[in-house]
PDB file of C-alpha atoms and ligand atoms in Angstrom:
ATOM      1  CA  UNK M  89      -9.337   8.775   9.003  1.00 74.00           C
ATOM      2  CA  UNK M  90      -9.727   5.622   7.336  1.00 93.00           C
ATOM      3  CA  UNK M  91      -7.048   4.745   4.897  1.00 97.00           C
ATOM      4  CA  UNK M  92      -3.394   5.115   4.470  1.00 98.00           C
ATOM      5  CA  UNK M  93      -2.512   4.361   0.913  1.00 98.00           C
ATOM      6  CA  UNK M  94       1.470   3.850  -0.183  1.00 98.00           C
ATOM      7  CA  UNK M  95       1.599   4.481  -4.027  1.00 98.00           C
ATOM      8  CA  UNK M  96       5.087   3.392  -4.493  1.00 98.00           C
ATOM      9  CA  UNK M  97       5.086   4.269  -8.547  1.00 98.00           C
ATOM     10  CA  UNK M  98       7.751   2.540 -10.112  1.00 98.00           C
ATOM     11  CA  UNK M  99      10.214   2.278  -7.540  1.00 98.00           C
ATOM     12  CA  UNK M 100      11.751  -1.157  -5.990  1.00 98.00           C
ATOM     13  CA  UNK M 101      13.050  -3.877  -7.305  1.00 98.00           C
ATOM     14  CA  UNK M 102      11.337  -7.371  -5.863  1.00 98.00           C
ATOM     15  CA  UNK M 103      14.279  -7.828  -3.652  1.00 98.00           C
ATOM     16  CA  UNK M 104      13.847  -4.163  -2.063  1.00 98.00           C
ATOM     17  CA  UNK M 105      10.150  -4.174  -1.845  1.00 98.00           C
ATOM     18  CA  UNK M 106       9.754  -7.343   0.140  1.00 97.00           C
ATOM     19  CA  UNK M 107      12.648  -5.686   2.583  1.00 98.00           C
ATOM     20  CA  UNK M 108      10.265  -2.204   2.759  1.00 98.00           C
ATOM     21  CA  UNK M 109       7.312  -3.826   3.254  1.00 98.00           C
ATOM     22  CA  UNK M 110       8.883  -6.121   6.199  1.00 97.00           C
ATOM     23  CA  UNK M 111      10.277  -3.306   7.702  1.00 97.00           C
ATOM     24  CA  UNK M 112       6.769  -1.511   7.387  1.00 98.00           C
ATOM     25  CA  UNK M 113       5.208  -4.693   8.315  1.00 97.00           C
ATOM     26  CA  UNK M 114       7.674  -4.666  11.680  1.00 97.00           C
ATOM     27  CA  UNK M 115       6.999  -0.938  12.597  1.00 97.00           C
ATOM     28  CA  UNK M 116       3.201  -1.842  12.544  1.00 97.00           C
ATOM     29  CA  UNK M 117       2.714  -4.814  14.887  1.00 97.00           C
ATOM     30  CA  UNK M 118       4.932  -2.398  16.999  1.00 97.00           C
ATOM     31  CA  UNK M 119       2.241   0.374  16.611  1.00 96.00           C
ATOM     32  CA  UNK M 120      -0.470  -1.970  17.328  1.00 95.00           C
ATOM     33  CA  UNK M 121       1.201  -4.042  20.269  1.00 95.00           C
ATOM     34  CA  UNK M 122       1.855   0.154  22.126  1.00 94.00           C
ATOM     35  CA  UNK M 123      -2.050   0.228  21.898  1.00 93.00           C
ATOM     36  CA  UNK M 124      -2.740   2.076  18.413  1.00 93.00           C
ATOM     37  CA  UNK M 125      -5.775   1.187  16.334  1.00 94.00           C
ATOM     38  CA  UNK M 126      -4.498   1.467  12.567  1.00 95.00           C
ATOM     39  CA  UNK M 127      -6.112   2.901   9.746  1.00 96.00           C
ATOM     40  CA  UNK M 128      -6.544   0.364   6.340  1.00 97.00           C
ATOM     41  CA  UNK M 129      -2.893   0.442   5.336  1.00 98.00           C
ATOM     42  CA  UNK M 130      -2.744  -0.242   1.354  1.00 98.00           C
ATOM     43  CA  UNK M 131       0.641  -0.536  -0.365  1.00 98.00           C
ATOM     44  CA  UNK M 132       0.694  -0.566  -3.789  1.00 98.00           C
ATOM     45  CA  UNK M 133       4.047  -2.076  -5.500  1.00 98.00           C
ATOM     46  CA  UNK M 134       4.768  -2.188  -8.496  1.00 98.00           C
ATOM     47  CA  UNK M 135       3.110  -5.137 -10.307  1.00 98.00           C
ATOM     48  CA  UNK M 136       5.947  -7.451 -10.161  1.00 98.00           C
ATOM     49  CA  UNK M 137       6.302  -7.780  -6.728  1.00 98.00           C
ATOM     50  CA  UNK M 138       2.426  -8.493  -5.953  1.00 98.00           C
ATOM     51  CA  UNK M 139       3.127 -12.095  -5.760  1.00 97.00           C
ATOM     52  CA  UNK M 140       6.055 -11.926  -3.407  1.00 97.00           C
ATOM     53  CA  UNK M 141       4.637  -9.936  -1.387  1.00 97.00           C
ATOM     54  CA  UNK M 142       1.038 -11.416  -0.933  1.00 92.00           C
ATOM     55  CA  UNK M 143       3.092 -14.652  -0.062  1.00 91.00           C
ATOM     56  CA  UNK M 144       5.152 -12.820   3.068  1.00 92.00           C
ATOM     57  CA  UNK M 145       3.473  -9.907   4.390  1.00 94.00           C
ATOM     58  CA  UNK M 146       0.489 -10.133   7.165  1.00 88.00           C
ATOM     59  CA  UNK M 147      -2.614  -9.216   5.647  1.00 89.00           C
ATOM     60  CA  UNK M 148      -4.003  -8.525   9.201  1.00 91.00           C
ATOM     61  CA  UNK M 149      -1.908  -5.110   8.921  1.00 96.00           C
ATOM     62  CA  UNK M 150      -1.252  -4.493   5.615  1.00 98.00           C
ATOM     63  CA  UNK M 151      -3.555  -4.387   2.542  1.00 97.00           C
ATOM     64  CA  UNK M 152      -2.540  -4.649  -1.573  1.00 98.00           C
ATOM     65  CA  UNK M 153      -3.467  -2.295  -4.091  1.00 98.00           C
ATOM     66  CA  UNK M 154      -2.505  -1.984  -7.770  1.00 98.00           C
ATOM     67  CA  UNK M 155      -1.323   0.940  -9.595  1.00 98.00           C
ATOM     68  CA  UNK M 156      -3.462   0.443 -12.643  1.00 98.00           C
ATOM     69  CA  UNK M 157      -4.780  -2.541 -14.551  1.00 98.00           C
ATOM     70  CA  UNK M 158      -6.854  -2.912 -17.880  1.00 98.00           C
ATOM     71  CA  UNK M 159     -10.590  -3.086 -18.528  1.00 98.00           C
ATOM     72  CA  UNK M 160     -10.118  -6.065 -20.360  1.00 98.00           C
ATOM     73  CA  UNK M 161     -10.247  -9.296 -18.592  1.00 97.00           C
ATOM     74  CA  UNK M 162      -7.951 -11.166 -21.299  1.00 97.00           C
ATOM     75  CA  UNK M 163      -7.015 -10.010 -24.759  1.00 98.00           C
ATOM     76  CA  UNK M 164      -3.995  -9.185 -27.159  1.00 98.00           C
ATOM     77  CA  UNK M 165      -3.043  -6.391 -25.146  1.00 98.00           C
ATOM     78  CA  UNK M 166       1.089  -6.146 -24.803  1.00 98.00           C
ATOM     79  CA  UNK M 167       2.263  -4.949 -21.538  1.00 97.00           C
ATOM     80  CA  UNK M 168      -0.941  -4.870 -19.768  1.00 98.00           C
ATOM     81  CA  UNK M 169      -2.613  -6.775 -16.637  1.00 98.00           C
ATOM     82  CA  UNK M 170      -6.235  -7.688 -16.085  1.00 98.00           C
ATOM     83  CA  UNK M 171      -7.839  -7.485 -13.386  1.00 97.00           C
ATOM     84  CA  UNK M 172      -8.698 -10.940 -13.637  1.00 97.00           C
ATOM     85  CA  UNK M 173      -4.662 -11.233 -13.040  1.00 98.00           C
ATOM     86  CA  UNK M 174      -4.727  -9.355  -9.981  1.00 98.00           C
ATOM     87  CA  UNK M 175      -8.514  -9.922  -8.003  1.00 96.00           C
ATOM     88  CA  UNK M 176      -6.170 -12.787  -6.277  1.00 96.00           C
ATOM     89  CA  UNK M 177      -3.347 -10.608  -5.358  1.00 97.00           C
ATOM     90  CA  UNK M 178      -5.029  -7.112  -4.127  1.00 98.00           C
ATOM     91  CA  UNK M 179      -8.207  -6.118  -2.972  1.00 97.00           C
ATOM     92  CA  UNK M 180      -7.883  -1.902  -4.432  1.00 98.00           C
ATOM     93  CA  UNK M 181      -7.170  -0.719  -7.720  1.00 98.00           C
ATOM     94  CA  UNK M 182      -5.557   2.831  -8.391  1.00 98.00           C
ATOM     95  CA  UNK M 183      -7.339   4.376 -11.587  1.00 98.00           C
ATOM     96  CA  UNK M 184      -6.861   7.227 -13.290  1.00 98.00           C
ATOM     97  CA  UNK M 185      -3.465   8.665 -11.687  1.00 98.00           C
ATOM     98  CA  UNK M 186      -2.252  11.755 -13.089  1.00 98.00           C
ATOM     99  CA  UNK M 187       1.228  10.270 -13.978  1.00 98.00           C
ATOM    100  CA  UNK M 188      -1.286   8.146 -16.178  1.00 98.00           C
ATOM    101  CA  UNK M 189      -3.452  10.497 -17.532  1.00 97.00           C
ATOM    102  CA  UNK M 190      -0.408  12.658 -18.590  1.00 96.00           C
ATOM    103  CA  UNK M 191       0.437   9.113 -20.683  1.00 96.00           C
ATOM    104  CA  UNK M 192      -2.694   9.605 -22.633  1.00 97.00           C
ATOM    105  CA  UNK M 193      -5.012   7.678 -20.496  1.00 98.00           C
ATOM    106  CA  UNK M 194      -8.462   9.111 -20.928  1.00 98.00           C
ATOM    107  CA  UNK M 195     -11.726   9.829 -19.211  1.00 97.00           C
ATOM    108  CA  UNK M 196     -13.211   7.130 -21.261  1.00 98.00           C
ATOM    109  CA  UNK M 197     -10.779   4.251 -20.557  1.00 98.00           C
ATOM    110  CA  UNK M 198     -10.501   4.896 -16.860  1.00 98.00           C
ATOM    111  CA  UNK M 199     -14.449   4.824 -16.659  1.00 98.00           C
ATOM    112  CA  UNK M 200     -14.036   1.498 -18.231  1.00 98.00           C
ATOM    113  CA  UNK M 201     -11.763   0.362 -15.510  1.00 98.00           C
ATOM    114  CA  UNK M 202     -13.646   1.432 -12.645  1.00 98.00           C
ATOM    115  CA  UNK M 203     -16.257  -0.678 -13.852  1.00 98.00           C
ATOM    116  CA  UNK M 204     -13.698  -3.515 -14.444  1.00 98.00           C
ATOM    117  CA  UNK M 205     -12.870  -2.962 -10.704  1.00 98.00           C
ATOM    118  CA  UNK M 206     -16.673  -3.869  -9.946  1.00 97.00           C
ATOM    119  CA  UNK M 207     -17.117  -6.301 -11.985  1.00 97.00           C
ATOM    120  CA  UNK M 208     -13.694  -8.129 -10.304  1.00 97.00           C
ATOM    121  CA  UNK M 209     -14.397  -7.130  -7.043  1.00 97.00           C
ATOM    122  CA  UNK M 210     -11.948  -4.560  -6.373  1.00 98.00           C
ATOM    123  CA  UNK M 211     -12.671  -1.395  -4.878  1.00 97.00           C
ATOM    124  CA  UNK M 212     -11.186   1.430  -7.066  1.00 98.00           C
ATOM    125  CA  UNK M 213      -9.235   4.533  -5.859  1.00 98.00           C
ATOM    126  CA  UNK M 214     -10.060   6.865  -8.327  1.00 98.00           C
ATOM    127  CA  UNK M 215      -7.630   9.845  -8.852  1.00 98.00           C
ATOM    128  CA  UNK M 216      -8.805  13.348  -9.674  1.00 98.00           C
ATOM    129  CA  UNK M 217      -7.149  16.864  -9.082  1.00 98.00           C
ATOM    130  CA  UNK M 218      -6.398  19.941 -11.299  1.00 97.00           C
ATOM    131  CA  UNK M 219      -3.085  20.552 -12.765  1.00 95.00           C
ATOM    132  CA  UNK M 220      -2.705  23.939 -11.756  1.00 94.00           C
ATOM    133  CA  UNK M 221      -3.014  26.256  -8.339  1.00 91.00           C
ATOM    134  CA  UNK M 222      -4.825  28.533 -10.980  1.00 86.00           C
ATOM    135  CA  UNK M 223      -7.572  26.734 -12.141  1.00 86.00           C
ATOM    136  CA  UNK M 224     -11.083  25.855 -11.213  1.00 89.00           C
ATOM    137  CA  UNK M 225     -10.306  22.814  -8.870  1.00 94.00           C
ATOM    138  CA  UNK M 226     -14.142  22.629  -8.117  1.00 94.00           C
ATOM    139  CA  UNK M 227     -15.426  22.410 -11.983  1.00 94.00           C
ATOM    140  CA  UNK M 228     -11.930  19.933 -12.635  1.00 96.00           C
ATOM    141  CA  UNK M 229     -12.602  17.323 -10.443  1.00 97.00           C
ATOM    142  CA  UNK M 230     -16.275  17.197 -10.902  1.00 97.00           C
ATOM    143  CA  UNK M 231     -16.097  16.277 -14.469  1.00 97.00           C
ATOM    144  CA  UNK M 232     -13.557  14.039 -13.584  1.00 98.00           C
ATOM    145  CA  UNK M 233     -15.293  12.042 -10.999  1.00 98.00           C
ATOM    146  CA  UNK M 234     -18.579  11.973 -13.096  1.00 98.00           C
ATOM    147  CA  UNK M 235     -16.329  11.061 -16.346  1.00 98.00           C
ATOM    148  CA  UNK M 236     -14.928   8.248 -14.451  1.00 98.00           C
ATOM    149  CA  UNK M 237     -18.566   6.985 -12.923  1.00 98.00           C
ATOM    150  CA  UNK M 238     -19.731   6.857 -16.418  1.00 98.00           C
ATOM    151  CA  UNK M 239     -19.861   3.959 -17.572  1.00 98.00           C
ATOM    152  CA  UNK M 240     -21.695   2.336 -13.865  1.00 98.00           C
ATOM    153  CA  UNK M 241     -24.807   3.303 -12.082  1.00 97.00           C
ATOM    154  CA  UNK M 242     -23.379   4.964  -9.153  1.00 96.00           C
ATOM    155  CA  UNK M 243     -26.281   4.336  -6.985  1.00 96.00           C
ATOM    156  CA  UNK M 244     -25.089   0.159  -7.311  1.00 94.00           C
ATOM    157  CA  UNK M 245     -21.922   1.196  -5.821  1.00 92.00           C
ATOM    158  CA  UNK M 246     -20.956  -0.222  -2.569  1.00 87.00           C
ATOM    159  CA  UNK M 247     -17.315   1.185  -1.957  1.00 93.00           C
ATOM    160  CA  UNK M 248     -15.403   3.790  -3.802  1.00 97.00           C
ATOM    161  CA  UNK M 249     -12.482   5.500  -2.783  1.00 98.00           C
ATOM    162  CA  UNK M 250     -11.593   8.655  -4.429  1.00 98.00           C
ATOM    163  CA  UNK M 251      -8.734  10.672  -4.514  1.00 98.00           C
ATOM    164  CA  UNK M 252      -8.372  14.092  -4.337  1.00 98.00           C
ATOM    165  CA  UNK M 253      -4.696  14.916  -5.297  1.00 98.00           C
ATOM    166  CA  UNK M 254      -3.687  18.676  -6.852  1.00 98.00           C
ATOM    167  CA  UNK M 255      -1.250  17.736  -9.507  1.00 97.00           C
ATOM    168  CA  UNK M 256       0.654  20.773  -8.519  1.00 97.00           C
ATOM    169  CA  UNK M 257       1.021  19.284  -5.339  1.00 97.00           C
ATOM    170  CA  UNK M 258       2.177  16.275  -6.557  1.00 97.00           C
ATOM    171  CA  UNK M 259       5.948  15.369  -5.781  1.00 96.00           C
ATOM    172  CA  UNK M 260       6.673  18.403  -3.729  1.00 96.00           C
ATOM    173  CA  UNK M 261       6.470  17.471  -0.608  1.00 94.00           C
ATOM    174  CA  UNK M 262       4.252  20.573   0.334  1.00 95.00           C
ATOM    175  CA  UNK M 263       0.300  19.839  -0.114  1.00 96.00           C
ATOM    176  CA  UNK M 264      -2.181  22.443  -1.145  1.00 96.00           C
ATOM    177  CA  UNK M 265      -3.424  24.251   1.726  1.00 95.00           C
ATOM    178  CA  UNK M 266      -6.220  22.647   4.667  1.00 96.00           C
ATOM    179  CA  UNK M 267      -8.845  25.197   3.078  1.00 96.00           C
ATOM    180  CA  UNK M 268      -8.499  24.234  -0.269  1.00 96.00           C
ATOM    181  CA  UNK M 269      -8.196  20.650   0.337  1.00 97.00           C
ATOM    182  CA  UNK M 270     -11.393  20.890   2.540  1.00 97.00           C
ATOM    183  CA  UNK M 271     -13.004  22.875   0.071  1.00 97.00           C
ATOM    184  CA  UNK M 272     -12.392  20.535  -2.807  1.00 97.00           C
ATOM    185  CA  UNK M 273     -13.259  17.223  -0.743  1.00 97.00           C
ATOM    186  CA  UNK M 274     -16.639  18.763   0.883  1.00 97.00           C
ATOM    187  CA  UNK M 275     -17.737  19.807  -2.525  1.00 97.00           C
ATOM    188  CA  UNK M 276     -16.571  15.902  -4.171  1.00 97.00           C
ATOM    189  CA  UNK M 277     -18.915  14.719  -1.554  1.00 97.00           C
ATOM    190  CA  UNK M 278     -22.015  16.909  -1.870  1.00 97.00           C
ATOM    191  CA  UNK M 279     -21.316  15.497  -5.758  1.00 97.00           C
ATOM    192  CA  UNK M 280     -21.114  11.407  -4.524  1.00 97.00           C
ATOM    193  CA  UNK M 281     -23.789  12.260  -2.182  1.00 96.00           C
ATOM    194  CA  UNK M 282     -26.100  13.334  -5.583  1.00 96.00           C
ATOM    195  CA  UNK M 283     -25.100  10.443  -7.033  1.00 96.00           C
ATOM    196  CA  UNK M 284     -26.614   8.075  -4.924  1.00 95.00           C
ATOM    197  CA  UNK M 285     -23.179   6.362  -4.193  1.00 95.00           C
ATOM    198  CA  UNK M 286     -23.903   4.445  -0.941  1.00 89.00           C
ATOM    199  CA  UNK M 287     -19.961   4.662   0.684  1.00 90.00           C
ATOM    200  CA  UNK M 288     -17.429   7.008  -0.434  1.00 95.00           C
ATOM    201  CA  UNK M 289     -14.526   7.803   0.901  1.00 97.00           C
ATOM    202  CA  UNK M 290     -12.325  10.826  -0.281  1.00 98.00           C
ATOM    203  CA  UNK M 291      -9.338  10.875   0.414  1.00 98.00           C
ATOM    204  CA  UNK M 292      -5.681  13.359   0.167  1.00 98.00           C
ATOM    205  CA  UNK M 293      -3.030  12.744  -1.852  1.00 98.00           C
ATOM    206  CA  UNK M 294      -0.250  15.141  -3.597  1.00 98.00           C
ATOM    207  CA  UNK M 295       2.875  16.130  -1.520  1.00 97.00           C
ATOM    208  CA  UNK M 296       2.390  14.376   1.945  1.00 98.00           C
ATOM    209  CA  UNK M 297       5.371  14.189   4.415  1.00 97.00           C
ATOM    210  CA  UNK M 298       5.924  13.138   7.989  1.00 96.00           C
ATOM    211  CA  UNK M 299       5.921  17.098   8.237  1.00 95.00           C
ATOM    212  CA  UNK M 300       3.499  18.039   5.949  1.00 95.00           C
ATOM    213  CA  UNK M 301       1.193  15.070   7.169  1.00 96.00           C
ATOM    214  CA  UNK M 302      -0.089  17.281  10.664  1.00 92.00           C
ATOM    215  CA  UNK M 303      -1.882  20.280   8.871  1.00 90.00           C
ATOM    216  CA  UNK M 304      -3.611  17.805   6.444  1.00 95.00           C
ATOM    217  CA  UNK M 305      -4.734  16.626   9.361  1.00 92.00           C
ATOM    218  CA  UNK M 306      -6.720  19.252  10.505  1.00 91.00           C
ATOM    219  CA  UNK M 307      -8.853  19.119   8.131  1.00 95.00           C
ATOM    220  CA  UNK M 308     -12.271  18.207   8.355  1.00 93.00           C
ATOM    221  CA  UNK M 309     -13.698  15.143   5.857  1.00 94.00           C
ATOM    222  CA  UNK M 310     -10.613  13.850   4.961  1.00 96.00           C
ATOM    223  CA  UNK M 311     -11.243  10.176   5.381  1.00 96.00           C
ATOM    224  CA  UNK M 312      -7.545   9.179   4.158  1.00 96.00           C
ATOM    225  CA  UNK M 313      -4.152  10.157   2.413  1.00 98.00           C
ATOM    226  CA  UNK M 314      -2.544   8.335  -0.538  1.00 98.00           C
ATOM    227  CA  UNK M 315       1.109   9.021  -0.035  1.00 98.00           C
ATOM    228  CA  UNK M 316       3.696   8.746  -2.997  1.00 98.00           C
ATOM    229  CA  UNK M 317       7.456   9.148  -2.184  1.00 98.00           C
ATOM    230  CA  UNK M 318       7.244   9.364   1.840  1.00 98.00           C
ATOM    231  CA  UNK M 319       5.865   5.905   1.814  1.00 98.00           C
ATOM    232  CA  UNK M 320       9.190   4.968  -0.003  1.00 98.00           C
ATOM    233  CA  UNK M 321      11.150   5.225   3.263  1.00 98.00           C
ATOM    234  CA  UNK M 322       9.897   2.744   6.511  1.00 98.00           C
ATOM    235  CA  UNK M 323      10.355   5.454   8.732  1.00 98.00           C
ATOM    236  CA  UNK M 324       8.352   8.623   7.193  1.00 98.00           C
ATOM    237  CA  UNK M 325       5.493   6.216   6.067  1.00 98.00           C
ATOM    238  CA  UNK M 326       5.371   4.626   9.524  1.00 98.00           C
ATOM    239  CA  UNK M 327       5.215   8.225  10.953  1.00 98.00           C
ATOM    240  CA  UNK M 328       2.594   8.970   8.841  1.00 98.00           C
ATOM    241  CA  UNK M 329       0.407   5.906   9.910  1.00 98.00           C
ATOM    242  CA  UNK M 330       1.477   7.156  13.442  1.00 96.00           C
ATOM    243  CA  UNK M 331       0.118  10.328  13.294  1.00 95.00           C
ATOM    244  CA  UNK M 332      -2.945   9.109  11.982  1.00 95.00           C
ATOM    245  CA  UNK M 333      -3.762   6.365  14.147  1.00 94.00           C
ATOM    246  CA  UNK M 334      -2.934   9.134  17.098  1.00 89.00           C
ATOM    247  CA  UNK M 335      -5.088  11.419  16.001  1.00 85.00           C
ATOM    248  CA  UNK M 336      -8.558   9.012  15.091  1.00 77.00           C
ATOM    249  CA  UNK M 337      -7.830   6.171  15.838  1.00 65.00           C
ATOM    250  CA  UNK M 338      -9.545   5.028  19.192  1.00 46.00           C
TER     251      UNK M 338
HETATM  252  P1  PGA L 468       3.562  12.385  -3.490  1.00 66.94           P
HETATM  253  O1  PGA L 468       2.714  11.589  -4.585  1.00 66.94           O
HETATM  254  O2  PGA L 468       3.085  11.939  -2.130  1.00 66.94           O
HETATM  255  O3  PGA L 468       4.989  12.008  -3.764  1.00 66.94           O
HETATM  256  O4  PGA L 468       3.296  13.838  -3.688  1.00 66.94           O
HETATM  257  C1  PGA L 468       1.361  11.286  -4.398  1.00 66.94           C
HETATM  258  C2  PGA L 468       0.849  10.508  -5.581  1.00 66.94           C
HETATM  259  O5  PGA L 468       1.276  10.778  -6.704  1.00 66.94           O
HETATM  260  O6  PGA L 468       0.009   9.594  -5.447  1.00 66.94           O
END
């Protein structure tokens, strides 16, 4: 497993987020000096502590991700950021998150952002996943990845990151279950693998714990997890990392 991604929504002030990311910072070297290779940790702050935090934290251990940005590069656009504003400050974009799509963001827009990403350099982590247990995940997230790879020739594509997360799964600290989540992330691949997309990775997001984190585990082609409220707290996101590095790294 590849990636450990800390979406910390909007949560911390810039005051508490440079204190959470030392302290994650901290329980890292510790991981790496007791022998552990680490997966790609990403945090992503909110926007307003990007700055502070690009200034203190070790990039050696720690990566920086954004939780959204615009397509545009400049414009009269109130409240947004470019990601001509942040290619300096983070190296991985978050696009389409359901928490954003439930704002009204659309297929169209986000596919316009990916391709913003690429055009600044940034690899996206695009979010897909169905809003119910009930529905067709399969059918869902296709039209969602190939909706969001519109407007780019996948085949040009050097690094993607998508993310599978079940929006029922979302918040609850219980994910969907390892056959469902295998299910859903063989059959995005088969789709990337169509494509043409050179490197994909897919990885888990929606409900992840220190707990929950082992069975997700188990499962075969996950190549990350993009954690939400457990990588609030030092401790549960540095168990997470833990378990991870325990179990691939070598
Ligand atoms: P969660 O959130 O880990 O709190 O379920 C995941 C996400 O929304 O990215």
């Amino acid at each position: 497993m590849k990636y450990v991604i800390g979406n910390w929504k909007m949560h911390t002030t810039v005051p508490e987020a440079v204190a959470l990311a030392g302290k994650i910072e901290d329980g890292l070297h510790d991981q790496v000096q007791g022998g552990q290779t680490l997966p790609t940790v990403v945090l992503c702050p909110p926007f307003v502590s990007l700055t502070a935090l690009s200034d203190v934290v070790d990039g050696r251990v720690i990566q920086f991700g954004a939780q959204n940005m615009h397509w545009e590069p400049s414009g009269p656009f109130t409240g947004e950021i470019s990601s001509k504003m942040l290619k300096d400050l983070v190296r991985y974009v978050i696009i389409g998150h359901s928490e954003r799509r439930l704002m009204g963001e659309t297929d169209e827009q986000i596919a316009q952002k990916v391709a913003a990403a690429y055009q600044a350099d940034l690899c996206p982590i695009l979010c897909v996943g169905e809003a119910k247990p009930t529905d067709q995940a399969a059918g869902h997230v296709e039209d969602e990845l190939r909706e969001g790879l519109a407007a780019i020739d996948p085949k040009s594509v050097e690094r993607l990151i998508v993310a599978y997360e079940p929006i029922w799964a979302v918040g609850t600290g219980s994910p969907a279950d390892e056959k469902h989540i295998g299910e859903v992330i063989s059959y995005l691949k088969e789709i990337l693998a169509g494509l043409g997309v050179k490197s994909a990775d897919v990885v888990y997001g929606g409900g992840i714990t220190k707990q929950s984190v082992k069975h997700v585990l188990t499962v075969p082609g996950v190549d990350g997890l993009l954690v939400g409220g457990a990588s609030l707290n030092d401790q549960e996101f540095l168990s997470i990392v833990g378990e991870v590095a325990r179990q691939y790294g070598t």
